[in-house]
Coordinates of C-alpha atoms and ligand atoms in Angstrom, one line a residue:
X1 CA 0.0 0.0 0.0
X2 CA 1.1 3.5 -0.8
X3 CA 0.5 6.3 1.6
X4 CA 0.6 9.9 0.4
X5 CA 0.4 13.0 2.1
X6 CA 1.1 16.8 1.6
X7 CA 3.0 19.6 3.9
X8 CA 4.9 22.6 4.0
X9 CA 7.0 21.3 7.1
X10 CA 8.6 23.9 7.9
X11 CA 10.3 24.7 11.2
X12 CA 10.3 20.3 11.7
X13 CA 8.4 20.0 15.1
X14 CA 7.2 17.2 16.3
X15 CA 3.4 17.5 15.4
X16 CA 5.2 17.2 11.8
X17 CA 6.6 13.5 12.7
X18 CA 3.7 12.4 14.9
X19 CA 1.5 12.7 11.2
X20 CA 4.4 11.3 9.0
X21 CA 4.8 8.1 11.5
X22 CA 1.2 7.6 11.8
X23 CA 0.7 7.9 8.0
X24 CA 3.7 5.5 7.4
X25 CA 2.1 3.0 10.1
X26 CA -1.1 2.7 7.1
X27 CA 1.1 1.3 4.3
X28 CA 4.6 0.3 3.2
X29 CA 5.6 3.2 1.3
X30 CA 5.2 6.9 2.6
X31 CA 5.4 9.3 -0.1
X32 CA 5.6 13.0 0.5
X33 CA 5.4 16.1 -1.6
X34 CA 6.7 19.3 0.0
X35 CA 5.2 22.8 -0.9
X36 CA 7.6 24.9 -2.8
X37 CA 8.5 27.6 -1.8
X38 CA 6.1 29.8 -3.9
X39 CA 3.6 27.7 -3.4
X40 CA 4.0 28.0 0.5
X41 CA 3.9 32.1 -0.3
X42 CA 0.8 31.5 -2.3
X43 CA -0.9 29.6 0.6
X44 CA 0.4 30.7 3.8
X45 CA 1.0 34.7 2.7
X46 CA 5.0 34.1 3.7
X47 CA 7.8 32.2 2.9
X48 CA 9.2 29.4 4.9
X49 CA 11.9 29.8 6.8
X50 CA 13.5 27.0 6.0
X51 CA 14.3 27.1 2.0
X52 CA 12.5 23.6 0.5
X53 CA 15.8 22.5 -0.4
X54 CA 16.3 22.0 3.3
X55 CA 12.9 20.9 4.1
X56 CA 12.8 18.5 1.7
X57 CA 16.4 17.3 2.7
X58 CA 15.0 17.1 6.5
X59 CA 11.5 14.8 5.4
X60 CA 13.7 12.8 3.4
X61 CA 16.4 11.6 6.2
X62 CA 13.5 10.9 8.1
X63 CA 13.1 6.9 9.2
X64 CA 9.4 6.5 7.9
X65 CA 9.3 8.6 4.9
X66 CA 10.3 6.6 2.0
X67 CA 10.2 9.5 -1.2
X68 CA 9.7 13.0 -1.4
X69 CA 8.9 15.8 -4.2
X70 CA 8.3 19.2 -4.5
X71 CA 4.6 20.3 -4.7
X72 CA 4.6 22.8 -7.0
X73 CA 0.5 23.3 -7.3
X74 CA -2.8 22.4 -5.4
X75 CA -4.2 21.8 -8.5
X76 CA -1.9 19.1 -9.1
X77 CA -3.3 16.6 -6.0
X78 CA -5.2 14.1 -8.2
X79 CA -2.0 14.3 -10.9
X80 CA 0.2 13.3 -8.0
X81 CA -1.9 10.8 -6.0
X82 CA -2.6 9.0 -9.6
X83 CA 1.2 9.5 -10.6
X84 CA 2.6 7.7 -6.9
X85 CA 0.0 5.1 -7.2
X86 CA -1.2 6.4 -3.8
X87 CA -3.9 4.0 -2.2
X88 CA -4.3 6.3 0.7
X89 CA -3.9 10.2 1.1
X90 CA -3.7 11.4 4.9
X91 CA -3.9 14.8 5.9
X92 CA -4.2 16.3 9.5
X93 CA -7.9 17.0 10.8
X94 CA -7.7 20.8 9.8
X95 CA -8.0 19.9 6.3
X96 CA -11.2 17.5 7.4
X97 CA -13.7 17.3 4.5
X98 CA -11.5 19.9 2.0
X99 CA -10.0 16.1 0.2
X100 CA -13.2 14.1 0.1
X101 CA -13.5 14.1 -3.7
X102 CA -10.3 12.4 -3.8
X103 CA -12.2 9.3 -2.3
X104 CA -12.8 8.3 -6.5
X105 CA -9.1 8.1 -6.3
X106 CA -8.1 6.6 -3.4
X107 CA -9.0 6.5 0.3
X108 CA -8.7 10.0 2.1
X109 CA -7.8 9.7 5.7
X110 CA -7.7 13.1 8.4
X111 CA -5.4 12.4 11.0
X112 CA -6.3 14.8 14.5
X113 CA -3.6 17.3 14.6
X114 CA -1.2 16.9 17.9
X115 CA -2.3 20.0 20.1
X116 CA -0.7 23.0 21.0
X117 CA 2.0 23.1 18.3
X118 CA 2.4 24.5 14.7
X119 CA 5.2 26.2 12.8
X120 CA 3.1 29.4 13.0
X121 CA 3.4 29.4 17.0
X122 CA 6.9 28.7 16.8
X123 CA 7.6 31.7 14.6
X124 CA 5.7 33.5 16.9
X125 CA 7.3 32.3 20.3
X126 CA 11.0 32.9 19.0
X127 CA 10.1 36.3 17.9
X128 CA 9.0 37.2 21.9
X129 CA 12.8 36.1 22.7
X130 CA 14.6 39.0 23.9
Ligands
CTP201 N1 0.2 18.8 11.6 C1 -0.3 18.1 12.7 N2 -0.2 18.6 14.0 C2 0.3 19.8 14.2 C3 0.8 20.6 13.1 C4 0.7 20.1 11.8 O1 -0.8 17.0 12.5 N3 0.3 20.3 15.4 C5 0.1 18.3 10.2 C6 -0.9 19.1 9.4 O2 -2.2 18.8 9.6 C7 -0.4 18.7 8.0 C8 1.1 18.5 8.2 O3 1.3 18.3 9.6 O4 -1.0 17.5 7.6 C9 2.0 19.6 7.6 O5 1.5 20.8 8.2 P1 2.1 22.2 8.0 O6 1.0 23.1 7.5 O7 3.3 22.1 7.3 O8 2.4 22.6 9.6 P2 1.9 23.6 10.6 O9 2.6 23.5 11.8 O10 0.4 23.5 10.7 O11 2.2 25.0 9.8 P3 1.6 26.5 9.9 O12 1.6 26.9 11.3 O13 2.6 27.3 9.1 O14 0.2 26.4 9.3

């Protein structure tokens, strides 16, 4: 079974890896694409702070995450779950409902999102630092 999911990941925290090893617990292969950089502008109103060179260099090492790419649209999803052979697309709970269509395609899981942590807050914390 092939697992797919989607992410800026940037900042790594550990919210990231609790969704990457549960996705990678669903199937043998855990297949990741990476929003560009431009795309993460697009979406977010910012770019990363990590380049997606990096972040696709830190999903990459990781233990569970067998491939990565860069995703370059959000128009591209079905392109890309059709293209990995992707049985199974998992997202975190605060995109619940916004991949249901994909369900022609393959099955479209929403993992709940680990509490209290996102890159967002992290910017925001380290810029309080004095
Ligand atoms: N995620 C999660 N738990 C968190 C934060 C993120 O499960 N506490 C999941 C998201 O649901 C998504 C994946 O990790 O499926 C990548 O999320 P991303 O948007 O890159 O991380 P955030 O920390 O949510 O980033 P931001 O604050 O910039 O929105």
């Amino acid at each position: 079974m092939n697992i797919i999911t989607f992410g800026t990941f940037d900042v790594f925290h550990v919210g990231h890896i609790h969704i990457l090893e549960r996705a990678a617990e669903l199937g043998d292969k855990l297949i990741v694409g990476v929003s560009s950089d431009k795309l993460n502008i697009a979406k977010k109103g910012r770019a990363p702070v990590y380049c997606e060179e990096d972040r696709l260099k830190i999903i990459s090492s990781l233990k569970c995450v067998d491939e990565v790419f860069v995703e370059n649209s959000l128009e591209l999803k079905a392109q890309y779950i059709k293209d990995f052979n992707a049985d199974v697309l998992v997202m975190g709970n605060d995109w619940s409902g916004k991949f249901d269509h994909f369900s022609d395609l393959c099955q479209v899981v929403y993992f709940p999102r680990t509490p209290s942590i996102s890159t967002t807050e992290i910017i925001e914390v380290v810029k309080r630092i004095k």
